[in-house]
Short mmCIF file of C-alpha atoms in Angstrom, two decimals:
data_model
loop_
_atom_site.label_atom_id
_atom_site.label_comp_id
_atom_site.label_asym_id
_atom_site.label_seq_id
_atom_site.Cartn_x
_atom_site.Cartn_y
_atom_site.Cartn_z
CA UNK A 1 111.62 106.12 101.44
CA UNK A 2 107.60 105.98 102.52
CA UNK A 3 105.05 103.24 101.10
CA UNK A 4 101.57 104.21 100.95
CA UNK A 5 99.12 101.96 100.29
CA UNK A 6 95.23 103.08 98.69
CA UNK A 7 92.76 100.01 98.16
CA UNK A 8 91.70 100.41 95.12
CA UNK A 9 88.11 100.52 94.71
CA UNK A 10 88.09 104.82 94.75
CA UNK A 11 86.75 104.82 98.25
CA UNK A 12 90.11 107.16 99.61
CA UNK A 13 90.96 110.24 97.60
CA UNK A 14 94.07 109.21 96.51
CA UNK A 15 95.54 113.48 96.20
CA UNK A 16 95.26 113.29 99.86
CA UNK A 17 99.40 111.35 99.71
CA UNK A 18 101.14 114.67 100.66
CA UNK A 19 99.26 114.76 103.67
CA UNK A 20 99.57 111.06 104.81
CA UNK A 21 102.83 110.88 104.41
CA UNK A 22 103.67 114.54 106.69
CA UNK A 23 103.88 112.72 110.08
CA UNK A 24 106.42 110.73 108.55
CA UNK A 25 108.47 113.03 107.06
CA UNK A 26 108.63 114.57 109.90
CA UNK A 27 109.59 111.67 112.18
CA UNK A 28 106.74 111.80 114.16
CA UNK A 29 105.23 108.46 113.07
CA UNK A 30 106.62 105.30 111.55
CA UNK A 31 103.46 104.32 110.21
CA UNK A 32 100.18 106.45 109.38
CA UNK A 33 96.95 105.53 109.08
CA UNK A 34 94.00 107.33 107.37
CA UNK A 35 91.02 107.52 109.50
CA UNK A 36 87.44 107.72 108.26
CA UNK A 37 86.39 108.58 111.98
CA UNK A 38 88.25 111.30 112.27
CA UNK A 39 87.43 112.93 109.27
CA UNK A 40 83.66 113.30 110.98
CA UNK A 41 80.93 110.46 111.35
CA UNK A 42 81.44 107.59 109.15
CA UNK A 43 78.17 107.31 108.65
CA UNK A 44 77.16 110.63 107.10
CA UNK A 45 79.73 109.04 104.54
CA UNK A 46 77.50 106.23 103.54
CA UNK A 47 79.24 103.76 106.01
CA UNK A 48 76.38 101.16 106.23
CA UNK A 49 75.63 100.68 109.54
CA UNK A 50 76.34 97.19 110.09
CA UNK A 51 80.13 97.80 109.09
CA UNK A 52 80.52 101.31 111.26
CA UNK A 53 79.00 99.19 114.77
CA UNK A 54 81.64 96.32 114.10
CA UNK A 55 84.50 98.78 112.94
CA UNK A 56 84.05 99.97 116.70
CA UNK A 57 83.53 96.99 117.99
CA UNK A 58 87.21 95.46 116.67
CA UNK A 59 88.76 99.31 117.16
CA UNK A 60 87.57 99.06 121.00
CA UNK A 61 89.10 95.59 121.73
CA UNK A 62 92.42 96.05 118.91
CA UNK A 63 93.08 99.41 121.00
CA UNK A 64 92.88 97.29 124.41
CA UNK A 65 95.13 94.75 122.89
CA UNK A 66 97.55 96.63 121.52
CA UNK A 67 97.73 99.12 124.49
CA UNK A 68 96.53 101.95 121.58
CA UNK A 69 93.94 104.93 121.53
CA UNK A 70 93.25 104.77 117.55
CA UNK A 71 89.98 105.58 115.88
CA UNK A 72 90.20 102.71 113.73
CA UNK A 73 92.01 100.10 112.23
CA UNK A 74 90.30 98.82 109.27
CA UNK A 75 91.23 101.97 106.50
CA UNK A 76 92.33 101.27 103.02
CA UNK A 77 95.00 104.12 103.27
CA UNK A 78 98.47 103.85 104.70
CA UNK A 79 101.55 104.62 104.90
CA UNK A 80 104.68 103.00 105.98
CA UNK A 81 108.16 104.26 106.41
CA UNK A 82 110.35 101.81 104.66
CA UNK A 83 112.32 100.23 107.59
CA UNK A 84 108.71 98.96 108.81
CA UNK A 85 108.34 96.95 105.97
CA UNK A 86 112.03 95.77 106.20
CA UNK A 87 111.73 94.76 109.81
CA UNK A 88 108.18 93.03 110.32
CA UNK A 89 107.52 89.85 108.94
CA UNK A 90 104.63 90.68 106.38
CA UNK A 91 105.48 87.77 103.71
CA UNK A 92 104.01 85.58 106.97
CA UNK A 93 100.75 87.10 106.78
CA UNK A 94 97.44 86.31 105.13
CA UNK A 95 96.46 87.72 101.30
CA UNK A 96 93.33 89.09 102.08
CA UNK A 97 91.88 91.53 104.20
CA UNK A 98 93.34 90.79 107.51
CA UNK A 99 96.73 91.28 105.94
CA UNK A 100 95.94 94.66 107.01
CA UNK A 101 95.36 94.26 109.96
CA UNK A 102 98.07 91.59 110.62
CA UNK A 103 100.92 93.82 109.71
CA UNK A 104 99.11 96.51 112.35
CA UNK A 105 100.13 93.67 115.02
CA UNK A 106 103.91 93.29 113.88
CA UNK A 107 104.42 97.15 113.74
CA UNK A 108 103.62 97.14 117.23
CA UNK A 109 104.97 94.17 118.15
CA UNK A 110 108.34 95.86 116.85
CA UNK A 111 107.93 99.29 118.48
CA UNK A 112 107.45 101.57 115.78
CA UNK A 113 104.95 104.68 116.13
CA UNK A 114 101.70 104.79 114.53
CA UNK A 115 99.90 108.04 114.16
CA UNK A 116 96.12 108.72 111.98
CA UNK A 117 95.24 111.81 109.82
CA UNK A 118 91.53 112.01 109.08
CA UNK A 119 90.39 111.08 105.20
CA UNK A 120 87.02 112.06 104.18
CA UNK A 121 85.73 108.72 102.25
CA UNK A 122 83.66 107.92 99.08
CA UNK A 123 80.86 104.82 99.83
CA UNK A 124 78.78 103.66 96.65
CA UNK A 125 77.94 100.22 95.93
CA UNK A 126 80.57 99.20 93.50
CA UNK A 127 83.22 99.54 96.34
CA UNK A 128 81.15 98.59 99.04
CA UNK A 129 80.60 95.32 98.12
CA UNK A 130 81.90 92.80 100.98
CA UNK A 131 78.65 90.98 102.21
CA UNK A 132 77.64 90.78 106.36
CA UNK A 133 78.89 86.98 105.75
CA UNK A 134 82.42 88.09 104.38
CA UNK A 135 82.52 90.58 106.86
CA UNK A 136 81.79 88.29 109.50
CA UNK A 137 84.61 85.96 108.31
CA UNK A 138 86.76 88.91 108.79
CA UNK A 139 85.93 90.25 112.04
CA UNK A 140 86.75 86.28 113.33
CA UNK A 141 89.74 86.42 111.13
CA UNK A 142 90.78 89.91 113.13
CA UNK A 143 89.97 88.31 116.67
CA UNK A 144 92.19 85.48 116.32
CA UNK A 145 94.83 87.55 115.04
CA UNK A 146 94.04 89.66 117.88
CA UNK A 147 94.16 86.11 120.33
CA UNK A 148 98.26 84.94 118.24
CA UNK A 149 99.24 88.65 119.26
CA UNK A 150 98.23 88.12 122.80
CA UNK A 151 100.08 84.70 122.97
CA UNK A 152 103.19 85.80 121.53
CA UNK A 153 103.26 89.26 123.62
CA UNK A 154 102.78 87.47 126.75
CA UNK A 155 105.71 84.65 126.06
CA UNK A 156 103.30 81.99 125.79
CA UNK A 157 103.09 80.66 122.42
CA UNK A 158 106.07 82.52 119.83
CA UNK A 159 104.51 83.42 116.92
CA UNK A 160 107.13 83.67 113.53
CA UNK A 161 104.89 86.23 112.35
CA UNK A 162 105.10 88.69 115.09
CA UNK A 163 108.64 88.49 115.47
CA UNK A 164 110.80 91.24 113.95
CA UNK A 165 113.41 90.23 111.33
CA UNK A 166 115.84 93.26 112.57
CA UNK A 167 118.25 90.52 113.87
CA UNK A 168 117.55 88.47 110.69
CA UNK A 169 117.89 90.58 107.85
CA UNK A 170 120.60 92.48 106.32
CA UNK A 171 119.55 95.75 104.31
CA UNK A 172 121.13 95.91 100.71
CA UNK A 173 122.12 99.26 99.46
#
């Protein structure tokens, strides 16, 4: 069974399923994630410009935390193999935006493979709407998720939400 997850606000294309859920299918990723930057530059796309320098800001130091070469982070489209979502805590994490970003830090935390396919992406107002502030809030919001991932990898603060629930949980059939 695969998950995929599209934000909702028509920025992904959502026929482009078949494709993001390949890698999966065949078991070459646990978890895929659609890239704008691969799928050429961002900001050709509409990406303001504001939002493309601190998408590679938080990729550059999320790829140094998590020991990961990824062109981004921060995409609406996903997809998840459905042992991820029975093993990582994600009913720990926030309901916003960082939720995204959140469960990123338990699927490595718990081992499983993440791979990218490139999405082209649609920017207009309507769906571009988070202000600099709220993206600010979020960016802070990422680096201290970044800082509880770093405590609980290195053994010096345990972190409930970054431990898997493989020992915990029992799958129903």
């Amino acid at each position: 069974d695969i998950v995929v997850m599209v934000h909702p606000d028509y920025q992904y294309d959502p026929t482009l399923v078949p494709q993001i859920i390949e890698p999966i299918l065949r078991d070459e990723a646990d978890v895929v994630l659609g890239s704008r930057l691969k799928a050429g530059s961002a900001l050709a796309q509409g990406m303001p410009w504001w939002k493309f320098v601190a998408n590679r800001f938080l990729t550059g130091v999320e790829n140094r935390v998590f020991g990961l070469e990824l062109s981004e982070y921060h995409t609406g489209y996903r997809a998840f193999r459905r042992e991820v979502l029975e093993t990582v805590n994600f009913r720990a994490n926030s309901d916003g935006f960082v939720f995204d970003q959140e469960i990123i830090g338990q699927v490595v935390a718990a081992g499983f493979r993440l791979a990218e396919i490139p999405v082209p992406t649609r920017y207009f107002p309507e769906a571009s709407s988070a202000s600099f502030v709220a993206s600010t809030v979020y960016g802070l919001r990422i680096l201290s998720t970044l800082f509880w991932y770093t405590l609980h990898r290195q053994g010096l603060r345990r972190s409930r939400r970054f431990d898997s629930l493989r020992a915990r949980y029992t799958r129903l059939e």
